[in-house]
PDB file of C-alpha atoms in Angstrom:
ATOM      1  CA  UNK A   1       0.009   0.022  -0.103  1.00  0.00           C
ATOM      2  CA  UNK A   2       1.428   3.373  -1.173  1.00  0.00           C
ATOM      3  CA  UNK A   3       0.625   6.536   0.677  1.00  0.00           C
ATOM      4  CA  UNK A   4       1.741   9.707  -1.077  1.00  0.00           C
ATOM      5  CA  UNK A   5       2.227  12.812   0.583  1.00  0.00           C
ATOM      6  CA  UNK A   6       2.957  15.668  -1.577  1.00  0.00           C
ATOM      7  CA  UNK A   7       3.559  19.291   0.028  1.00  0.00           C
ATOM      8  CA  UNK A   8       4.646  22.836  -0.453  1.00  0.00           C
ATOM      9  CA  UNK A   9       6.396  24.732   2.357  1.00  0.00           C
ATOM     10  CA  UNK A  10       8.148  28.092   2.346  1.00  0.00           C
ATOM     11  CA  UNK A  11       8.665  28.635   6.068  1.00  0.00           C
ATOM     12  CA  UNK A  12       8.678  25.084   7.286  1.00  0.00           C
ATOM     13  CA  UNK A  13       5.320  24.786   9.158  1.00  0.00           C
ATOM     14  CA  UNK A  14       3.267  22.693   6.433  1.00  0.00           C
ATOM     15  CA  UNK A  15       6.509  20.494   5.906  1.00  0.00           C
ATOM     16  CA  UNK A  16       6.502  19.731   9.753  1.00  0.00           C
ATOM     17  CA  UNK A  17       2.863  18.852   9.580  1.00  0.00           C
ATOM     18  CA  UNK A  18       3.264  16.691   6.729  1.00  0.00           C
ATOM     19  CA  UNK A  19       6.241  14.909   8.244  1.00  0.00           C
ATOM     20  CA  UNK A  20       4.094  14.240  11.335  1.00  0.00           C
ATOM     21  CA  UNK A  21       1.395  12.661   9.231  1.00  0.00           C
ATOM     22  CA  UNK A  22       4.180  10.559   7.548  1.00  0.00           C
ATOM     23  CA  UNK A  23       5.045   9.297  11.045  1.00  0.00           C
ATOM     24  CA  UNK A  24       1.514   8.437  11.609  1.00  0.00           C
ATOM     25  CA  UNK A  25       1.024   6.726   8.373  1.00  0.00           C
ATOM     26  CA  UNK A  26       4.004   4.695   8.676  1.00  0.00           C
ATOM     27  CA  UNK A  27       2.720   3.084  11.967  1.00  0.00           C
ATOM     28  CA  UNK A  28       0.237   1.213   9.696  1.00  0.00           C
ATOM     29  CA  UNK A  29       1.324  -2.522   8.567  1.00  0.00           C
ATOM     30  CA  UNK A  30       2.440  -2.603   5.018  1.00  0.00           C
ATOM     31  CA  UNK A  31       2.145   1.050   4.545  1.00  0.00           C
ATOM     32  CA  UNK A  32       4.955   2.602   2.346  1.00  0.00           C
ATOM     33  CA  UNK A  33       4.952   6.309   2.757  1.00  0.00           C
ATOM     34  CA  UNK A  34       6.358   8.256  -0.280  1.00  0.00           C
ATOM     35  CA  UNK A  35       7.356  12.088   0.440  1.00  0.00           C
ATOM     36  CA  UNK A  36       7.207  14.324  -2.352  1.00  0.00           C
ATOM     37  CA  UNK A  37       7.398  18.182  -2.579  1.00  0.00           C
ATOM     38  CA  UNK A  38       5.653  20.403  -5.206  1.00  0.00           C
ATOM     39  CA  UNK A  39       8.058  21.895  -7.790  1.00  0.00           C
ATOM     40  CA  UNK A  40       9.154  25.578  -6.983  1.00  0.00           C
ATOM     41  CA  UNK A  41       8.532  28.594  -9.224  1.00  0.00           C
ATOM     42  CA  UNK A  42      11.867  29.500 -10.669  1.00  0.00           C
ATOM     43  CA  UNK A  43      11.851  33.147  -9.748  1.00  0.00           C
ATOM     44  CA  UNK A  44      10.845  32.179  -6.180  1.00  0.00           C
ATOM     45  CA  UNK A  45      13.888  29.694  -6.046  1.00  0.00           C
ATOM     46  CA  UNK A  46      16.150  32.328  -7.379  1.00  0.00           C
ATOM     47  CA  UNK A  47      15.058  34.978  -4.726  1.00  0.00           C
ATOM     48  CA  UNK A  48      15.288  32.384  -1.824  1.00  0.00           C
ATOM     49  CA  UNK A  49      18.813  33.992  -0.537  1.00  0.00           C
ATOM     50  CA  UNK A  50      17.067  37.392   0.110  1.00  0.00           C
ATOM     51  CA  UNK A  51      14.920  35.857   2.811  1.00  0.00           C
ATOM     52  CA  UNK A  52      17.064  33.840   5.146  1.00  0.00           C
ATOM     53  CA  UNK A  53      14.459  31.833   6.999  1.00  0.00           C
ATOM     54  CA  UNK A  54      12.915  30.618   3.876  1.00  0.00           C
ATOM     55  CA  UNK A  55      16.465  29.782   2.263  1.00  0.00           C
ATOM     56  CA  UNK A  56      17.371  27.832   5.409  1.00  0.00           C
ATOM     57  CA  UNK A  57      14.148  25.716   4.871  1.00  0.00           C
ATOM     58  CA  UNK A  58      14.678  25.526   1.141  1.00  0.00           C
ATOM     59  CA  UNK A  59      18.112  24.126   1.790  1.00  0.00           C
ATOM     60  CA  UNK A  60      16.586  21.317   4.009  1.00  0.00           C
ATOM     61  CA  UNK A  61      14.195  20.329   1.348  1.00  0.00           C
ATOM     62  CA  UNK A  62      15.669  21.090  -1.963  1.00  0.00           C
ATOM     63  CA  UNK A  63      16.796  17.539  -2.411  1.00  0.00           C
ATOM     64  CA  UNK A  64      13.426  15.954  -1.864  1.00  0.00           C
ATOM     65  CA  UNK A  65      12.177  14.629  -5.056  1.00  0.00           C
ATOM     66  CA  UNK A  66       9.426  16.704  -6.947  1.00  0.00           C
ATOM     67  CA  UNK A  67       5.819  15.195  -7.148  1.00  0.00           C
ATOM     68  CA  UNK A  68       4.997  13.560 -10.696  1.00  0.00           C
ATOM     69  CA  UNK A  69       1.848  12.753 -12.344  1.00  0.00           C
ATOM     70  CA  UNK A  70       3.224   9.164 -12.245  1.00  0.00           C
ATOM     71  CA  UNK A  71       3.582   9.563  -8.434  1.00  0.00           C
ATOM     72  CA  UNK A  72       0.017  10.602  -8.252  1.00  0.00           C
ATOM     73  CA  UNK A  73      -1.063   7.674 -10.396  1.00  0.00           C
ATOM     74  CA  UNK A  74       0.861   4.882  -8.327  1.00  0.00           C
ATOM     75  CA  UNK A  75      -0.379   6.007  -5.192  1.00  0.00           C
ATOM     76  CA  UNK A  76      -3.106   4.113  -3.273  1.00  0.00           C
ATOM     77  CA  UNK A  77      -3.974   7.268  -1.145  1.00  0.00           C
ATOM     78  CA  UNK A  78      -2.638  10.933  -1.224  1.00  0.00           C
ATOM     79  CA  UNK A  79      -2.276  13.758   1.294  1.00  0.00           C
ATOM     80  CA  UNK A  80      -1.848  17.179   0.069  1.00  0.00           C
ATOM     81  CA  UNK A  81      -0.337  19.765   2.085  1.00  0.00           C
ATOM     82  CA  UNK A  82      -0.116  23.502   1.204  1.00  0.00           C
ATOM     83  CA  UNK A  83       0.223  26.686   3.341  1.00  0.00           C
ATOM     84  CA  UNK A  84      -2.492  29.389   2.478  1.00  0.00           C
ATOM     85  CA  UNK A  85      -2.401  32.311   0.191  1.00  0.00           C
ATOM     86  CA  UNK A  86      -5.537  34.587   0.804  1.00  0.00           C
ATOM     87  CA  UNK A  87      -7.731  31.809   1.649  1.00  0.00           C
ATOM     88  CA  UNK A  88      -6.606  29.570  -1.059  1.00  0.00           C
ATOM     89  CA  UNK A  89      -4.011  26.993  -1.802  1.00  0.00           C
ATOM     90  CA  UNK A  90      -0.648  28.330  -2.784  1.00  0.00           C
ATOM     91  CA  UNK A  91      -0.231  28.605  -6.532  1.00  0.00           C
ATOM     92  CA  UNK A  92       2.582  25.957  -6.658  1.00  0.00           C
ATOM     93  CA  UNK A  93       0.000  23.430  -5.548  1.00  0.00           C
ATOM     94  CA  UNK A  94      -2.613  24.687  -7.848  1.00  0.00           C
ATOM     95  CA  UNK A  95      -0.373  24.276 -10.769  1.00  0.00           C
ATOM     96  CA  UNK A  96       0.169  20.509  -9.602  1.00  0.00           C
ATOM     97  CA  UNK A  97      -3.794  19.965  -9.669  1.00  0.00           C
ATOM     98  CA  UNK A  98      -4.144  22.079 -13.032  1.00  0.00           C
ATOM     99  CA  UNK A  99      -1.482  19.580 -14.608  1.00  0.00           C
ATOM    100  CA  UNK A 100      -3.781  16.543 -14.007  1.00  0.00           C
ATOM    101  CA  UNK A 101      -5.941  16.715 -16.943  1.00  0.00           C
ATOM    102  CA  UNK A 102      -4.700  13.414 -18.244  1.00  0.00           C
ATOM    103  CA  UNK A 103      -5.183  11.817 -15.158  1.00  0.00           C
ATOM    104  CA  UNK A 104      -8.688  13.043 -14.931  1.00  0.00           C
ATOM    105  CA  UNK A 105      -9.275  11.820 -18.358  1.00  0.00           C
ATOM    106  CA  UNK A 106      -8.220   8.406 -17.578  1.00  0.00           C
ATOM    107  CA  UNK A 107      -9.963   8.587 -14.303  1.00  0.00           C
ATOM    108  CA  UNK A 108      -6.787   7.392 -12.634  1.00  0.00           C
ATOM    109  CA  UNK A 109      -7.418   8.997  -9.312  1.00  0.00           C
ATOM    110  CA  UNK A 110     -10.961   7.791  -8.950  1.00  0.00           C
ATOM    111  CA  UNK A 111     -11.926   6.187  -5.757  1.00  0.00           C
ATOM    112  CA  UNK A 112      -8.559   6.999  -3.896  1.00  0.00           C
ATOM    113  CA  UNK A 113      -8.655   8.502  -0.695  1.00  0.00           C
ATOM    114  CA  UNK A 114      -7.260  12.125  -0.448  1.00  0.00           C
ATOM    115  CA  UNK A 115      -6.515  14.249   2.621  1.00  0.00           C
ATOM    116  CA  UNK A 116      -5.566  17.944   3.190  1.00  0.00           C
ATOM    117  CA  UNK A 117      -3.232  19.845   5.531  1.00  0.00           C
ATOM    118  CA  UNK A 118      -2.450  23.522   5.963  1.00  0.00           C
ATOM    119  CA  UNK A 119      -0.855  26.286   7.824  1.00  0.00           C
ATOM    120  CA  UNK A 120      -1.874  30.037   8.320  1.00  0.00           C
ATOM    121  CA  UNK A 121      -0.238  33.110   9.779  1.00  0.00           C
ATOM    122  CA  UNK A 122      -3.094  33.747  12.242  1.00  0.00           C
ATOM    123  CA  UNK A 123      -6.019  31.645  13.641  1.00  0.00           C
ATOM    124  CA  UNK A 124      -8.752  33.225  11.105  1.00  0.00           C
ATOM    125  CA  UNK A 125      -6.081  33.343   8.509  1.00  0.00           C
ATOM    126  CA  UNK A 126      -7.998  31.147   5.839  1.00  0.00           C
ATOM    127  CA  UNK A 127      -7.240  27.552   7.217  1.00  0.00           C
ATOM    128  CA  UNK A 128     -10.643  25.980   6.328  1.00  0.00           C
ATOM    129  CA  UNK A 129     -11.111  27.829   3.061  1.00  0.00           C
ATOM    130  CA  UNK A 130      -7.620  26.838   2.019  1.00  0.00           C
ATOM    131  CA  UNK A 131      -8.478  23.123   2.977  1.00  0.00           C
ATOM    132  CA  UNK A 132     -11.700  23.364   0.940  1.00  0.00           C
ATOM    133  CA  UNK A 133      -9.965  24.850  -1.969  1.00  0.00           C
ATOM    134  CA  UNK A 134      -7.839  21.891  -2.185  1.00  0.00           C
ATOM    135  CA  UNK A 135     -10.987  19.611  -1.851  1.00  0.00           C
ATOM    136  CA  UNK A 136     -12.546  20.916  -5.009  1.00  0.00           C
ATOM    137  CA  UNK A 137      -9.983  19.579  -7.651  1.00  0.00           C
ATOM    138  CA  UNK A 138      -9.606  16.599  -5.316  1.00  0.00           C
ATOM    139  CA  UNK A 139     -13.509  15.817  -6.052  1.00  0.00           C
ATOM    140  CA  UNK A 140     -13.386  16.665  -9.557  1.00  0.00           C
ATOM    141  CA  UNK A 141     -10.671  14.081  -9.867  1.00  0.00           C
ATOM    142  CA  UNK A 142     -13.060  11.614  -8.189  1.00  0.00           C
ATOM    143  CA  UNK A 143     -11.274  11.066  -4.988  1.00  0.00           C
ATOM    144  CA  UNK A 144     -12.810  10.260  -1.589  1.00  0.00           C
ATOM    145  CA  UNK A 145     -11.915  12.966   0.899  1.00  0.00           C
ATOM    146  CA  UNK A 146     -10.688  11.784   4.593  1.00  0.00           C
ATOM    147  CA  UNK A 147     -11.542  14.239   7.084  1.00  0.00           C
ATOM    148  CA  UNK A 148     -10.014  14.752  10.614  1.00  0.00           C
ATOM    149  CA  UNK A 149     -12.846  13.945  13.056  1.00  0.00           C
ATOM    150  CA  UNK A 150     -13.418  15.281  16.613  1.00  0.00           C
ATOM    151  CA  UNK A 151     -12.787  11.809  18.027  1.00  0.00           C
ATOM    152  CA  UNK A 152      -9.093  12.523  17.410  1.00  0.00           C
ATOM    153  CA  UNK A 153      -7.469  13.662  20.741  1.00  0.00           C
ATOM    154  CA  UNK A 154      -6.991  17.595  21.014  1.00  0.00           C
ATOM    155  CA  UNK A 155      -9.415  18.395  18.348  1.00  0.00           C
ATOM    156  CA  UNK A 156     -11.779  20.354  20.594  1.00  0.00           C
ATOM    157  CA  UNK A 157     -10.130  23.443  22.029  1.00  0.00           C
ATOM    158  CA  UNK A 158     -10.465  27.127  22.342  1.00  0.00           C
ATOM    159  CA  UNK A 159      -6.431  27.992  22.186  1.00  0.00           C
ATOM    160  CA  UNK A 160      -4.618  29.964  19.658  1.00  0.00           C
ATOM    161  CA  UNK A 161      -3.539  26.833  17.452  1.00  0.00           C
ATOM    162  CA  UNK A 162      -4.890  24.631  14.755  1.00  0.00           C
ATOM    163  CA  UNK A 163      -7.242  21.742  14.053  1.00  0.00           C
ATOM    164  CA  UNK A 164     -10.243  21.403  11.877  1.00  0.00           C
ATOM    165  CA  UNK A 165     -12.470  18.638  10.924  1.00  0.00           C
ATOM    166  CA  UNK A 166     -11.368  19.434   7.233  1.00  0.00           C
ATOM    167  CA  UNK A 167      -7.916  18.411   7.933  1.00  0.00           C
ATOM    168  CA  UNK A 168      -4.924  19.242  10.413  1.00  0.00           C
ATOM    169  CA  UNK A 169      -3.491  22.641  10.663  1.00  0.00           C
ATOM    170  CA  UNK A 170      -1.136  25.098  12.279  1.00  0.00           C
ATOM    171  CA  UNK A 171      -0.247  28.627  13.100  1.00  0.00           C
ATOM    172  CA  UNK A 172       2.991  30.260  11.697  1.00  0.00           C
ATOM    173  CA  UNK A 173       2.574  33.691  13.244  1.00  0.00           C
ATOM    174  CA  UNK A 174       2.625  36.933  11.566  1.00  0.00           C
ATOM    175  CA  UNK A 175       6.397  36.891  10.966  1.00  0.00           C
ATOM    176  CA  UNK A 176       6.384  33.032  10.260  1.00  0.00           C
ATOM    177  CA  UNK A 177       8.479  32.282  13.240  1.00  0.00           C
ATOM    178  CA  UNK A 178       5.947  30.656  15.562  1.00  0.00           C
ATOM    179  CA  UNK A 179       6.587  26.894  15.862  1.00  0.00           C
ATOM    180  CA  UNK A 180       3.633  24.397  15.240  1.00  0.00           C
ATOM    181  CA  UNK A 181       1.959  23.630  18.553  1.00  0.00           C
ATOM    182  CA  UNK A 182       2.901  20.484  19.921  1.00  0.00           C
ATOM    183  CA  UNK A 183      -0.899  19.323  19.952  1.00  0.00           C
ATOM    184  CA  UNK A 184      -1.163  20.296  16.045  1.00  0.00           C
ATOM    185  CA  UNK A 185       1.774  17.879  15.353  1.00  0.00           C
ATOM    186  CA  UNK A 186      -0.020  15.113  17.536  1.00  0.00           C
ATOM    187  CA  UNK A 187      -3.238  15.724  15.437  1.00  0.00           C
ATOM    188  CA  UNK A 188      -1.400  15.302  12.247  1.00  0.00           C
ATOM    189  CA  UNK A 189       0.151  12.100  13.446  1.00  0.00           C
ATOM    190  CA  UNK A 190      -3.052  10.853  14.530  1.00  0.00           C
ATOM    191  CA  UNK A 191      -4.521  11.915  11.159  1.00  0.00           C
ATOM    192  CA  UNK A 192      -1.832  10.073   9.081  1.00  0.00           C
ATOM    193  CA  UNK A 193      -2.443   7.102  11.017  1.00  0.00           C
ATOM    194  CA  UNK A 194      -6.033   7.275  10.467  1.00  0.00           C
ATOM    195  CA  UNK A 195      -5.460   7.958   6.821  1.00  0.00           C
ATOM    196  CA  UNK A 196      -3.419   5.005   6.136  1.00  0.00           C
ATOM    197  CA  UNK A 197      -5.937   2.930   8.163  1.00  0.00           C
ATOM    198  CA  UNK A 198      -8.910   4.060   5.750  1.00  0.00           C
ATOM    199  CA  UNK A 199      -6.612   3.515   2.743  1.00  0.00           C
ATOM    200  CA  UNK A 200      -5.848  -0.090   3.535  1.00  0.00           C
ATOM    201  CA  UNK A 201      -9.388  -0.775   4.037  1.00  0.00           C
ATOM    202  CA  UNK A 202     -10.159   0.877   0.658  1.00  0.00           C
ATOM    203  CA  UNK A 203      -7.531  -1.074  -1.145  1.00  0.00           C
ATOM    204  CA  UNK A 204      -8.354  -4.646   0.204  1.00  0.00           C
TER     205      UNK A 204
END
C-alpha cells in the first residue's frame, strides 16, 4: 500500500505537519509512505537567498524529489499539504492540480482516498477555506476525502492553534517564526495513521 504525501512549504510549518502525518501513516502495517514536494517557481527559487528563514528551509528540502503525475497515479492514497495564500491553496500546489488533466481523462485517481493539511499566519487566516480549495479539484478528480474527526485527541479546544474537521492545521505567526503547537503535530500524526488505516481498507 502506497501513501503519497505531496507538500509545499516556504517557512517549514506545512513541512512539519506533513512529516508528522508521515510518521503516523508509517505506523500502519504494509504502509509505504512516499514523500514528495511540489515544484517551486523558478523566480521564487532564485529569490530565496534574500529571505534567510525561507532559504534555510529551502536548503533542508531542495533534494526532496518533486511530485510527478506518475507519483499520483501510483499512489493508493494521497495527502496534499499547502500553506494558505489569501484563503486559498498556494499557486505552486494549484499548478500541480491543473496539470492533472490526463489523469482526470483516464479516471486514474477515482476512488482513491485524499487528505489535506495547511498552515496560516493567524487563527482566522483562511485555514478552512484553504483546505476546501484543495478539496474542490480532489472531488473533480473523483477522489474520496478523508476528514479529521473530533474523536481525534485535541481537536476540541479554544486555544490559539490549529485543528479542523477538514484536516490538520497549524499557525505560523505574522512573521512566520512561530513553531507548530505540539498538539497540532500530534493531531497530524493521528490523522496520518487514520488516513493510512482507511486507505488500507479501501485497497483490500
